[in-house]
Coordinates of C-alpha atoms in Angstrom, one line a residue:
M1 CA -131.3 51.8 84.4
E2 CA -129.6 51.6 81.0
V3 CA -125.8 51.8 80.9
S4 CA -126.0 54.9 78.7
D5 CA -128.3 56.6 81.2
V6 CA -125.8 56.0 84.0
A7 CA -123.0 57.6 82.0
A8 CA -125.0 60.7 81.1
Q9 CA -126.2 61.2 84.7
L10 CA -122.7 60.9 86.1
V11 CA -121.4 63.6 83.7
S12 CA -124.4 65.8 84.4
K13 CA -124.0 65.5 88.2
A14 CA -120.2 66.2 88.0
E15 CA -120.9 69.4 86.0
K16 CA -123.5 70.5 88.5
A17 CA -121.0 69.9 91.3
G18 CA -118.5 72.3 89.6
A19 CA -116.4 70.2 87.3
S20 CA -115.0 72.1 84.3
Q21 CA -115.0 68.8 82.4
A22 CA -116.1 65.3 83.3
E23 CA -115.9 61.8 81.7
A24 CA -117.9 58.7 82.7
Y25 CA -117.1 55.2 81.6
V26 CA -119.7 52.7 82.4
A27 CA -119.2 49.0 81.7
F28 CA -121.4 45.9 82.0
A29 CA -119.4 42.7 81.9
K30 CA -120.4 39.1 82.0
T31 CA -118.0 36.2 82.4
S32 CA -118.3 32.4 82.7
S33 CA -115.3 30.3 83.7
I34 CA -114.4 26.7 84.2
Y35 CA -111.3 25.7 86.2
I36 CA -109.4 22.4 85.8
D37 CA -107.6 20.7 88.7
D38 CA -105.8 17.4 88.1
N39 CA -107.5 16.6 84.9
I40 CA -111.0 17.4 86.3
P41 CA -113.1 20.5 85.8
K42 CA -113.9 21.2 89.4
I43 CA -115.1 24.8 89.7
S44 CA -117.5 26.8 87.5
D45 CA -117.9 30.5 88.0
K46 CA -120.3 33.1 86.6
K47 CA -120.2 36.8 87.2
D48 CA -122.1 39.8 86.1
E49 CA -120.6 43.2 86.9
L50 CA -121.7 46.8 86.4
G51 CA -119.0 49.4 87.2
V52 CA -118.4 53.1 86.6
G53 CA -115.2 55.1 86.3
L54 CA -115.5 58.9 86.7
K55 CA -112.9 61.5 85.7
Y56 CA -113.6 64.8 87.4
I57 CA -111.6 67.8 86.2
L58 CA -111.0 71.2 87.8
G59 CA -108.9 73.3 85.4
K60 CA -105.8 71.2 85.2
K61 CA -106.5 69.2 88.4
I62 CA -107.8 65.7 87.7
G63 CA -109.6 63.3 90.0
F64 CA -110.6 59.8 89.2
T65 CA -112.6 57.2 91.1
S66 CA -114.6 54.1 90.4
S67 CA -117.5 52.2 91.9
T68 CA -119.9 49.3 91.3
L69 CA -122.7 51.5 92.7
L70 CA -123.8 48.5 94.9
S71 CA -123.5 50.3 98.2
E72 CA -123.3 54.0 97.3
T73 CA -125.1 56.5 95.1
M74 CA -123.9 58.4 92.0
N75 CA -123.8 61.5 94.1
A76 CA -121.3 59.9 96.5
V77 CA -119.1 58.9 93.5
V78 CA -119.1 62.4 92.2
E79 CA -118.2 63.9 95.6
R80 CA -115.3 61.5 96.0
A81 CA -114.0 62.3 92.5
K82 CA -114.4 66.0 93.2
S83 CA -112.4 65.7 96.5
M84 CA -109.7 63.8 94.7
A85 CA -109.4 66.6 92.1
E86 CA -109.4 69.3 94.7
N87 CA -106.5 67.6 96.5
S88 CA -104.5 66.8 93.4
A89 CA -101.6 68.8 92.0
E90 CA -102.2 70.5 88.6
D91 CA -101.2 68.5 85.6
P92 CA -99.5 71.1 83.3
R93 CA -99.7 68.7 80.3
F94 CA -103.4 68.2 80.4
V95 CA -105.3 70.1 77.7
S96 CA -108.8 68.6 77.3
L97 CA -110.9 65.6 77.2
P98 CA -111.6 64.4 73.6
D99 CA -114.1 66.1 71.4
P100 CA -116.9 64.0 69.9
K101 CA -116.3 62.3 66.6
K102 CA -118.7 60.0 64.7
A103 CA -117.8 56.4 64.7
S104 CA -118.7 54.2 61.8
G105 CA -120.1 50.7 62.0
N106 CA -122.4 48.7 64.2
P107 CA -121.4 48.9 68.0
T108 CA -122.0 45.1 68.2
K109 CA -119.8 44.3 65.3
F110 CA -117.2 42.5 67.5
Y111 CA -119.8 40.7 69.6
D112 CA -120.5 37.0 69.1
S113 CA -123.8 36.1 70.7
A114 CA -122.9 32.4 71.1
T115 CA -119.8 33.3 73.0
G116 CA -121.5 35.9 75.1
A117 CA -124.3 33.4 76.1
A118 CA -122.0 30.4 76.7
E119 CA -123.0 28.6 79.9
A120 CA -120.9 26.3 82.1
E121 CA -122.1 23.2 80.3
V122 CA -120.7 24.4 77.0
L123 CA -117.4 25.3 78.6
L124 CA -117.3 22.0 80.3
D125 CA -117.6 20.1 77.0
H126 CA -114.7 22.1 75.5
T127 CA -112.4 21.6 78.5
M128 CA -113.1 17.9 78.5
N129 CA -112.2 17.7 74.8
L130 CA -108.9 19.4 75.7
V131 CA -108.2 17.2 78.7
N132 CA -109.0 14.0 76.8
A133 CA -106.6 15.0 74.0
A134 CA -103.9 15.9 76.5
V135 CA -104.0 13.1 79.1
A136 CA -101.9 10.0 78.5
R137 CA -100.3 7.3 80.8
T138 CA -97.6 9.7 81.8
V139 CA -99.2 13.0 81.1
G140 CA -101.8 15.0 83.0
V141 CA -103.4 18.4 83.1
P142 CA -102.6 19.9 86.6
N143 CA -104.5 23.1 86.1
G144 CA -106.2 25.3 83.6
V145 CA -109.0 27.9 83.1
L146 CA -111.3 28.6 80.2
R147 CA -113.2 31.9 80.4
T148 CA -115.7 33.6 78.1
S149 CA -116.5 37.2 78.5
S150 CA -118.7 39.9 77.0
I151 CA -118.5 43.6 77.7
E152 CA -120.7 46.5 76.8
F153 CA -119.3 49.9 77.7
H154 CA -120.6 53.4 77.3
T155 CA -118.4 56.5 77.4
A156 CA -119.8 60.0 77.8
N157 CA -118.1 63.4 78.5
S158 CA -119.0 67.0 79.0
L159 CA -117.8 67.9 75.5
G160 CA -120.5 65.8 73.8
V161 CA -118.9 62.3 73.5
D162 CA -121.7 59.8 73.8
A163 CA -120.8 56.4 72.3
W164 CA -120.8 52.7 73.1
S165 CA -119.4 49.4 71.9
K166 CA -119.9 45.7 72.7
S167 CA -117.6 42.8 72.2
S168 CA -116.9 39.2 73.3
M169 CA -113.7 37.3 74.0
V170 CA -112.4 33.9 75.1
F171 CA -109.3 33.3 77.1
G172 CA -107.8 29.9 78.1
Y173 CA -104.7 28.9 80.0
F174 CA -103.7 25.3 80.4
T175 CA -100.7 23.3 81.7
A176 CA -99.6 19.8 81.2
K177 CA -97.2 17.7 83.2
A178 CA -95.4 14.6 82.1
E179 CA -93.4 12.3 84.4
N180 CA -91.2 9.4 83.4
N181 CA -88.5 7.7 85.7
G182 CA -88.1 10.9 87.8
A183 CA -87.9 13.2 84.8
V184 CA -90.5 15.9 84.5
G185 CA -91.7 17.9 81.5
E186 CA -94.1 20.8 81.2
G187 CA -96.4 22.0 78.5
V188 CA -98.2 25.4 78.4
Q189 CA -100.9 26.6 76.1
R190 CA -103.0 29.7 75.9
C191 CA -105.8 30.6 73.6
W192 CA -107.6 33.8 72.7
S193 CA -110.5 34.5 70.4
Q194 CA -113.5 36.7 69.8
K195 CA -115.5 33.5 69.2
L196 CA -115.6 30.3 71.2
G197 CA -116.4 28.3 68.1
N198 CA -113.1 29.3 66.4
I199 CA -110.9 27.4 68.9
D200 CA -109.9 23.8 68.4
F201 CA -109.7 22.5 71.9
S202 CA -108.6 19.0 70.9
K203 CA -105.7 20.4 69.0
I204 CA -104.6 22.5 72.0
G205 CA -104.8 19.3 74.2
A206 CA -102.7 17.3 71.7
K207 CA -100.2 20.2 71.7
L208 CA -100.0 20.2 75.5
Q209 CA -99.2 16.6 75.5
S210 CA -96.5 16.8 72.9
Q211 CA -94.9 19.8 74.6
A212 CA -94.7 18.0 78.0
L213 CA -93.2 14.9 76.4
D214 CA -90.8 16.9 74.3
V215 CA -89.4 18.5 77.4
I216 CA -88.7 15.1 79.0
R217 CA -86.9 14.0 75.9
A218 CA -85.0 17.3 75.5
E219 CA -81.3 17.4 76.4
P220 CA -79.7 20.1 78.5
F221 CA -77.8 22.4 76.1
K222 CA -74.1 22.6 77.1
D223 CA -72.5 24.4 74.2
K224 CA -72.4 28.0 72.9
W225 CA -73.6 28.9 69.5
E226 CA -73.0 32.5 68.3
N227 CA -74.6 34.5 65.5
I228 CA -77.5 32.1 65.0
V229 CA -81.1 32.5 63.8
A230 CA -83.8 32.4 66.5
V231 CA -87.1 31.1 65.4
L232 CA -89.8 31.9 67.9
A233 CA -93.3 30.4 68.2
P234 CA -96.0 33.0 68.0
S235 CA -96.6 32.9 71.8
E236 CA -93.0 33.8 72.5
G237 CA -92.3 36.1 69.6
S238 CA -95.5 38.1 70.2
E239 CA -94.5 38.7 73.8
M240 CA -91.0 39.9 72.9
L241 CA -91.7 42.0 69.9
G242 CA -95.1 43.1 71.1
S243 CA -93.9 44.3 74.5
L244 CA -91.0 46.2 72.8
V245 CA -93.3 48.0 70.3
E246 CA -95.9 48.7 73.1
F247 CA -93.2 50.7 74.9
T248 CA -91.3 52.3 72.1
A249 CA -94.3 53.4 69.9
S250 CA -96.4 54.6 72.9
A251 CA -97.0 58.4 72.7
D252 CA -96.9 58.4 76.5
F253 CA -93.3 57.3 76.6
V254 CA -92.4 59.3 73.5
N255 CA -93.7 62.5 75.1
R256 CA -91.7 61.7 78.3
K257 CA -88.6 61.3 76.1
S258 CA -88.1 57.8 77.6
S259 CA -88.7 55.9 74.4
P260 CA -85.7 55.0 72.2
W261 CA -88.0 55.9 69.2
S262 CA -88.7 59.5 70.4
D263 CA -88.5 62.0 67.5
K264 CA -87.9 59.2 65.0
V265 CA -91.1 59.3 62.9
G266 CA -89.9 58.9 59.3
D267 CA -86.6 57.2 60.3
A268 CA -85.7 53.6 59.7
V269 CA -86.0 51.7 63.0
A270 CA -86.1 48.2 61.5
H271 CA -85.3 46.2 58.3
E272 CA -87.6 46.7 55.3
S273 CA -89.0 43.3 56.0
V274 CA -90.7 44.5 59.1
N275 CA -94.3 45.9 59.0
I276 CA -96.5 46.5 62.1
V277 CA -99.9 48.0 62.4
D278 CA -102.1 48.8 65.3
N279 CA -105.6 47.8 64.2
G280 CA -108.5 48.8 66.5
L281 CA -110.9 47.3 63.9
S282 CA -109.1 43.9 63.7
E283 CA -111.5 41.0 63.0
K284 CA -109.4 38.9 65.4
G285 CA -108.6 41.5 68.1
L286 CA -109.9 41.1 71.6
L287 CA -109.9 44.9 72.2
S288 CA -111.5 45.7 68.9
G289 CA -114.5 48.1 68.9
I290 CA -115.8 51.0 66.8
I291 CA -114.5 53.3 69.6
D292 CA -111.8 53.1 72.2
D293 CA -112.5 53.5 75.9
E294 CA -112.6 57.3 75.7
G295 CA -115.2 57.2 72.9
T296 CA -112.8 58.1 70.1
P297 CA -113.3 56.2 66.9
T298 CA -110.8 53.4 66.4
Q299 CA -108.7 53.0 63.2
K300 CA -105.9 51.0 61.6
T301 CA -102.6 52.9 62.3
P302 CA -99.4 51.9 60.5
I303 CA -96.6 51.9 63.1
I304 CA -93.8 50.5 61.0
E305 CA -94.0 50.3 57.2
K306 CA -91.1 48.6 55.4
G307 CA -88.8 49.4 58.3
L308 CA -89.8 53.1 58.6
L309 CA -91.4 54.4 61.7
K310 CA -94.7 55.9 60.4
S311 CA -96.6 56.8 63.6
Y312 CA -96.9 56.4 67.3
F313 CA -100.2 55.4 68.9
F314 CA -102.0 58.1 70.8
D315 CA -104.8 58.5 73.4
S316 CA -106.4 61.9 73.6
Y317 CA -104.2 63.1 76.5
N318 CA -100.9 62.5 74.7
A319 CA -102.3 63.6 71.3
N320 CA -103.3 67.0 72.7
I321 CA -99.8 67.5 74.1
V322 CA -98.3 67.5 70.6
G323 CA -101.3 69.0 68.8
L324 CA -102.2 65.8 66.9
A325 CA -105.4 63.7 66.8
S326 CA -105.9 60.6 68.9
T327 CA -105.5 57.3 67.0
G328 CA -108.1 55.6 69.2
N329 CA -105.7 54.1 71.7
G330 CA -107.2 55.2 75.1
I331 CA -107.6 51.8 76.6
R332 CA -109.0 50.5 79.9
R333 CA -109.9 46.9 78.9
N334 CA -107.6 43.9 78.9
P335 CA -107.7 40.8 76.7
R336 CA -107.9 38.2 79.5
D337 CA -111.0 39.2 81.4
A338 CA -113.7 41.8 80.9
Q339 CA -114.1 42.3 84.6
G340 CA -112.7 45.4 86.3
S341 CA -112.1 47.6 83.3
F342 CA -113.9 50.5 84.9
S343 CA -111.6 50.6 87.9
S344 CA -108.7 52.5 86.3
P345 CA -108.4 55.5 84.0
T346 CA -107.4 55.1 80.3
R347 CA -103.8 54.4 79.4
C348 CA -102.1 54.9 76.1
S349 CA -102.0 51.3 74.8
P350 CA -102.3 49.3 71.6
T351 CA -105.6 47.8 70.6
T352 CA -104.3 44.9 68.4
L353 CA -100.8 44.9 67.1
E354 CA -100.7 43.0 63.8
I355 CA -97.8 41.7 61.7
P356 CA -98.7 40.9 58.1
T357 CA -97.9 37.3 57.3
S358 CA -95.7 36.1 54.5
G359 CA -96.3 33.4 51.9
K360 CA -93.9 31.0 53.7
S361 CA -95.2 28.1 55.8
Y362 CA -93.6 27.2 59.1
D363 CA -91.7 24.3 57.4
E364 CA -90.4 26.6 54.6
L365 CA -89.2 29.1 57.2
I366 CA -87.3 26.4 59.1
G367 CA -85.9 25.2 55.8
E368 CA -84.2 28.6 55.2
V369 CA -82.2 28.4 58.5
D370 CA -78.7 27.0 58.4
K371 CA -77.9 27.2 62.1
G372 CA -80.3 28.2 64.8
I373 CA -83.0 27.2 67.3
Y374 CA -86.7 27.0 67.3
V375 CA -88.1 28.1 70.7
E376 CA -91.4 26.7 71.7
H377 CA -91.5 28.0 75.2
F378 CA -89.4 30.4 77.3
A379 CA -89.5 30.5 81.1
Y380 CA -90.7 34.1 80.4
P381 CA -89.9 36.1 77.3
L382 CA -88.5 39.5 78.4
V383 CA -86.9 42.3 76.5
D384 CA -85.4 45.5 78.0
P385 CA -87.5 48.2 76.2
F386 CA -84.8 50.8 76.7
T387 CA -81.8 48.9 75.2
G388 CA -83.5 45.9 73.4
A389 CA -81.3 43.4 75.3
F390 CA -82.7 40.0 76.2
S391 CA -81.5 36.9 78.0
N392 CA -84.3 34.4 78.2
E393 CA -84.3 30.8 79.5
I394 CA -85.3 28.2 77.0
R395 CA -87.6 25.6 78.5
N396 CA -88.5 23.9 75.3
G397 CA -86.6 24.3 72.1
C398 CA -85.1 22.4 69.1
L399 CA -81.9 23.0 67.3
I400 CA -82.0 23.8 63.6
E401 CA -79.1 22.6 61.4
N402 CA -79.0 22.8 57.6
G403 CA -82.7 23.6 57.4
E404 CA -83.9 20.7 59.6
L405 CA -85.0 20.4 63.2
T406 CA -82.6 18.2 65.0
T407 CA -82.0 17.9 68.7
K408 CA -84.6 18.8 71.4
V409 CA -83.0 21.1 74.0
K410 CA -83.7 22.8 77.3
Y411 CA -81.8 24.7 80.0
A412 CA -80.2 27.2 77.7
L413 CA -80.3 31.0 77.4
L414 CA -81.2 32.8 74.2
V415 CA -79.2 36.1 74.3
G416 CA -79.2 39.0 72.0
N417 CA -80.5 42.5 71.3
L418 CA -83.9 42.8 69.6
F419 CA -83.3 46.4 68.3
E420 CA -80.2 45.1 66.5
S421 CA -81.9 42.0 65.2
L422 CA -84.8 44.0 63.9
N423 CA -82.4 46.0 61.7
K424 CA -81.5 42.8 59.9
E425 CA -83.9 40.8 57.8
V426 CA -86.8 39.3 59.8
L427 CA -88.8 36.4 58.5
F428 CA -92.4 35.7 59.3
S429 CA -94.5 32.6 58.5
A430 CA -98.0 32.5 57.0
E431 CA -99.8 31.3 60.0
P432 CA -100.9 34.1 62.5
E433 CA -102.1 33.4 66.0
V434 CA -103.8 35.6 68.5
H435 CA -101.9 36.2 71.7
G436 CA -103.4 38.8 74.0
N437 CA -103.6 42.1 72.0
R438 CA -101.2 40.8 69.3
V439 CA -101.8 38.9 66.1
M440 CA -98.5 37.4 65.0
P441 CA -97.1 34.4 63.1
T442 CA -93.9 32.5 63.8
M443 CA -90.9 34.9 63.5
A444 CA -87.2 34.4 62.8
F445 CA -84.4 36.8 63.3
S446 CA -80.6 36.6 63.2
G447 CA -77.8 37.8 65.5
A448 CA -78.7 35.9 68.6
E449 CA -76.7 33.3 70.5
I450 CA -77.5 30.3 72.6
V451 CA -75.6 29.8 75.8
G452 CA -75.7 26.4 77.7
Q453 CA -76.2 26.4 81.4

């Protein structure tokens, strides 16, 4: 049975069972994975998965359930969703499922056939290129994973939504470990892409090796530098800035009045050097599609433009609460693995957060810093989304003095407030990278401090 037929039948059965509205999300996902253990690819894994998620609505009562349909019928899924709705409290904020809107473009626009069809042998070649570039006399690759995925999903509802999209993605996570006279250094690299052929695995391996060796050479930072410029690698900056914007610009948190940016559309929330868009049609985005997971057409939504808050991102639920249109941000999928997207209802989430690049190269950006630090890797880059405060352990960094990289350092804290730093000039380089559902270059902001441990 076709994916579209499953979606239509689920909606029809739910309506016949008494639902006032119903929505079916049906996804067919394929993944191939290779796992590395101590320099050797040891496990290959291939999975095909068909799953359904059904939202059953009785007035303002909402029930949701999911299934792979391997051991139960569609009727059983409908009855379970109906029971959950009957036993749920009313949601006073619920208005309606989304109305149908025509999406433009080919549903397979973001699907790469070579990536979707990649077998274990192809992944093995790529992982060995990475391992061979990373391994040295004192450096190994303890673990890693390379995964290619494709997903075709179809969304239908009782108001007439009937749409589908198909995409491909690649995710890789690798670690390196260097040992020398009792000293240990770690390297960590991740990669994301719509297309397997766009990734330079030898370059990632060489970077892993240099990271691990840099950490061994790095000196524990035992000083305190105040009011310095922090320059963050795209992997770290995208996590800090991206997670902050994902919370503060989410219509879900805005409607709950928990976002610091509630009721601030049109206000300055950052310096004029800051521009951020959510681009559901991004050519690099792993969640790109002609529709979101509710069947609403995706779009390019300016979030911050020259420092001014232009819009929040909305799914249909939160858009209806305030009488606005959805921006195509009802999301179930995640950028690491296509499996399991059917098992949870949509959430109000970005598709691809993009920061426009500047004309400055990485070297030129470093050259403009009098006193600061370049952070290659944090233990984990966290920011408090309510206050903007952060205090992150630097595992791999390098001091910047008079426009030059000087001493490799580790075991220090980068402390500051990202809300405050965003209201000062922020610099971005010209080389963007994909990290999860964000596309960002190296970023630099002032007002931070480094504290030795």
